[in-house]
Amino acid sequence: MSNILFVCLGNICRSPAAEAYFRHHVQTRGLDHAFSIDSAGTGGWHAGEPADARMRSAARKRGVHIESKSRQIASSDADADLIVVMDEANHKDVTDLPWIDASRVRCLLEFHPEASRTEVPDPYYDGAEAFDLVLDLVDTATCALLDYLEERGLD
Ligand code: 4NP
């Protein structure tokens, strides 16, 4: 089983969306048995809260349900096989943690086949289009991430 952890800053917008979309693609391909999927934030301000209502609503309109509760990344996450971050600041914050193996940390958009950007932009202070852009990026990139993991061979 592969243990995949998606990480952003607050764990209420981008990484919950990535977690839900990755799980959606995994379930569509009948691969539930092969993955443990979770998300976390580098910050803990929203710990215990559900994902941002705007993010949940935008995803629900596309048939994807975001059900995670926010939590901060912890030393117990050291056993993740792959930690997928949303932007460069997340990458620095995660790889600065002493218990993290930096070789297991990747940016989500590395897997996007066409993205002209390298970071999933934080939608928190923006309008509805920003949330839709996150979902477009996350949908395509998590599908491509799953292609990559399948090609590499699942445990
Ligand atoms: P996220 O977005 O990192 O995609 O969950 C944010 C949510 C909340 C805050 C920042 C980013 N915040 O500062 O509270």
CSV table of C-alpha atoms and ligand atoms in Angstrom, one decimal:
chain,number,residue,atom,x,y,z
A,1,MET,CA,0.0,0.0,0.0
A,2,SER,CA,1.2,3.5,-0.8
A,3,ASN,CA,0.7,6.2,1.7
A,4,ILE,CA,0.2,9.6,0.0
A,5,LEU,CA,-0.1,12.9,1.9
A,6,PHE,CA,-1.2,16.1,0.3
A,7,VAL,CA,0.0,19.3,2.0
A,8,CYS,CA,-0.8,23.0,1.7
A,9,LEU,CA,-0.7,25.9,4.2
A,10,GLY,CA,-4.0,25.8,6.0
A,11,ASN,CA,-5.3,22.3,5.0
A,12,ILE,CA,-8.8,23.9,4.3
A,13,CYS,CA,-8.6,24.7,0.6
A,14,ARG,CA,-6.0,23.2,-1.8
A,15,SER,CA,-4.8,20.0,-0.1
A,16,PRO,CA,-8.3,18.8,0.9
A,17,ALA,CA,-9.3,19.3,-2.7
A,18,ALA,CA,-6.2,17.3,-3.9
A,19,GLU,CA,-6.9,14.6,-1.4
A,20,ALA,CA,-10.6,14.3,-2.5
A,21,TYR,CA,-9.8,14.4,-6.2
A,22,PHE,CA,-6.9,11.8,-5.8
A,23,ARG,CA,-9.3,9.6,-3.9
A,24,HIS,CA,-12.0,10.1,-6.6
A,25,HIS,CA,-9.6,9.0,-9.3
A,26,VAL,CA,-8.3,6.0,-7.2
A,27,GLN,CA,-11.9,4.9,-6.6
A,28,THR,CA,-12.8,5.3,-10.3
A,29,ARG,CA,-10.0,2.9,-11.2
A,30,GLY,CA,-10.9,0.4,-8.4
A,31,LEU,CA,-7.5,0.9,-6.7
A,32,ASP,CA,-8.8,1.7,-3.1
A,33,HIS,CA,-6.9,-1.2,-1.7
A,34,ALA,CA,-3.6,0.2,-2.9
A,35,PHE,CA,-3.6,3.6,-1.2
A,36,SER,CA,-3.8,5.3,2.1
A,37,ILE,CA,-4.6,9.0,1.3
A,38,ASP,CA,-4.6,12.0,3.7
A,39,SER,CA,-3.9,15.7,3.8
A,40,ALA,CA,-2.4,18.2,6.3
A,41,GLY,CA,-1.4,21.8,6.6
A,42,THR,CA,2.0,23.3,7.4
A,43,GLY,CA,0.1,25.6,9.8
A,44,GLY,CA,-2.3,24.5,12.5
A,45,TRP,CA,-4.7,27.6,12.7
A,46,HIS,CA,-7.7,25.7,11.3
A,47,ALA,CA,-7.0,22.3,13.0
A,48,GLY,CA,-10.3,20.4,13.5
A,49,GLU,CA,-12.2,22.5,11.0
A,50,PRO,CA,-13.9,21.1,7.9
A,51,ALA,CA,-12.6,22.4,4.6
A,52,ASP,CA,-13.5,25.9,3.5
A,53,ALA,CA,-17.2,26.0,2.5
A,54,ARG,CA,-16.4,27.6,-0.9
A,55,MET,CA,-14.0,24.8,-1.7
A,56,ARG,CA,-16.5,22.1,-0.7
A,57,SER,CA,-19.3,23.7,-2.6
A,58,ALA,CA,-17.2,24.2,-5.8
A,59,ALA,CA,-16.1,20.5,-5.6
A,60,ARG,CA,-19.6,19.2,-4.9
A,61,LYS,CA,-20.9,20.9,-8.1
A,62,ARG,CA,-18.4,18.6,-9.9
A,63,GLY,CA,-19.5,15.5,-8.0
A,64,VAL,CA,-16.5,15.4,-5.7
A,65,HIS,CA,-17.0,15.4,-1.9
A,66,ILE,CA,-14.5,17.0,0.4
A,67,GLU,CA,-14.9,15.5,3.9
A,68,SER,CA,-11.5,16.0,5.5
A,69,LYS,CA,-10.9,17.9,8.8
A,70,SER,CA,-7.9,20.2,9.0
A,71,ARG,CA,-4.8,19.1,10.8
A,72,GLN,CA,-1.2,20.2,11.0
A,73,ILE,CA,1.5,18.0,9.6
A,74,ALA,CA,3.2,15.9,12.4
A,75,SER,CA,6.1,13.6,13.0
A,76,SER,CA,3.8,10.6,12.4
A,77,ASP,CA,3.7,11.7,8.8
A,78,ALA,CA,7.3,10.7,8.4
A,79,ASP,CA,6.1,7.3,7.1
A,80,ALA,CA,4.4,8.8,4.1
A,81,ASP,CA,5.7,7.3,0.8
A,82,LEU,CA,5.0,10.6,-1.0
A,83,ILE,CA,4.3,14.1,0.2
A,84,VAL,CA,2.7,16.2,-2.5
A,85,VAL,CA,2.8,20.0,-1.8
A,86,MET,CA,0.9,22.8,-3.5
A,87,ASP,CA,3.6,25.6,-3.7
A,88,GLU,CA,7.2,26.4,-3.1
A,89,ALA,CA,6.5,27.8,0.4
A,90,ASN,CA,4.9,24.5,1.4
A,91,HIS,CA,7.9,22.7,-0.1
A,92,LYS,CA,10.3,24.7,2.0
A,93,ASP,CA,8.2,24.4,5.2
A,94,VAL,CA,7.9,20.6,4.8
A,95,THR,CA,11.5,19.9,3.8
A,96,ASP,CA,12.7,22.1,6.8
A,97,LEU,CA,11.0,19.6,9.2
A,98,PRO,CA,13.7,17.4,10.7
A,99,TRP,CA,11.8,14.2,10.4
A,100,ILE,CA,10.9,14.6,6.7
A,101,ASP,CA,12.8,12.7,4.0
A,102,ALA,CA,13.1,15.5,1.4
A,103,SER,CA,13.4,13.0,-1.5
A,104,ARG,CA,9.8,12.0,-0.9
A,105,VAL,CA,8.4,15.6,-1.3
A,106,ARG,CA,7.1,16.7,-4.7
A,107,CYS,CA,5.1,19.6,-6.0
A,108,LEU,CA,1.7,18.6,-7.4
A,109,LEU,CA,2.0,20.5,-10.6
A,110,GLU,CA,5.2,18.6,-11.6
A,111,PHE,CA,2.7,15.9,-12.6
A,112,HIS,CA,0.4,18.2,-14.6
A,113,PRO,CA,1.0,17.5,-18.3
A,114,GLU,CA,0.2,21.0,-19.5
A,115,ALA,CA,0.3,23.5,-16.6
A,116,SER,CA,2.0,26.8,-17.4
A,117,ARG,CA,2.4,27.4,-13.7
A,118,THR,CA,4.4,25.6,-11.0
A,119,GLU,CA,2.2,26.3,-8.0
A,120,VAL,CA,-1.4,25.8,-7.2
A,121,PRO,CA,-2.4,29.3,-6.2
A,122,ASP,CA,-3.9,29.9,-2.7
A,123,PRO,CA,-7.6,30.8,-3.4
A,124,TYR,CA,-8.4,31.8,0.2
A,125,TYR,CA,-8.6,35.6,-0.3
A,126,ASP,CA,-10.0,35.4,-3.9
A,127,GLY,CA,-13.3,34.8,-5.6
A,128,ALA,CA,-15.1,31.8,-7.1
A,129,GLU,CA,-12.9,31.7,-10.2
A,130,ALA,CA,-9.9,31.0,-7.9
A,131,PHE,CA,-11.6,28.0,-6.4
A,132,ASP,CA,-12.5,26.7,-9.9
A,133,LEU,CA,-8.9,27.2,-11.1
A,134,VAL,CA,-7.7,25.1,-8.1
A,135,LEU,CA,-10.1,22.3,-8.9
A,136,ASP,CA,-9.1,22.3,-12.6
A,137,LEU,CA,-5.4,22.1,-11.7
A,138,VAL,CA,-6.0,19.5,-9.0
A,139,ASP,CA,-8.2,17.3,-11.1
A,140,THR,CA,-5.8,17.0,-14.0
A,141,ALA,CA,-2.6,16.8,-11.8
A,142,THR,CA,-3.9,14.1,-9.4
A,143,CYS,CA,-5.1,12.0,-12.4
A,144,ALA,CA,-1.6,12.3,-13.9
A,145,LEU,CA,-0.1,11.6,-10.5
A,146,LEU,CA,-2.1,8.3,-10.3
A,147,ASP,CA,-0.9,7.5,-13.9
A,148,TYR,CA,2.6,8.0,-12.8
A,149,LEU,CA,2.2,5.8,-9.7
A,150,GLU,CA,0.5,3.1,-11.6
A,151,GLU,CA,3.3,3.1,-14.3
A,152,ARG,CA,5.9,2.9,-11.6
A,153,GLY,CA,4.1,-0.2,-10.1
A,154,LEU,CA,1.8,-0.4,-7.1
A,155,ASP,CA,2.7,-2.5,-4.1
B,1,4NP,P1,-4.9,26.5,1.9
B,1,4NP,O1,-5.5,28.0,1.9
B,1,4NP,O2,-3.4,26.5,2.3
B,1,4NP,O3,-5.1,26.1,0.5
B,1,4NP,O4,-5.7,25.7,2.9
B,1,4NP,C1,-5.4,28.8,3.1
B,1,4NP,C2,-6.3,28.7,4.0
B,1,4NP,C3,-6.2,29.5,5.2
B,1,4NP,C4,-5.2,30.4,5.3
B,1,4NP,C5,-4.2,30.4,4.4
B,1,4NP,C6,-4.3,29.6,3.2
B,1,4NP,N1,-5.1,31.2,6.5
B,1,4NP,O5,-4.2,32.0,6.5
B,1,4NP,O6,-5.9,31.1,7.3
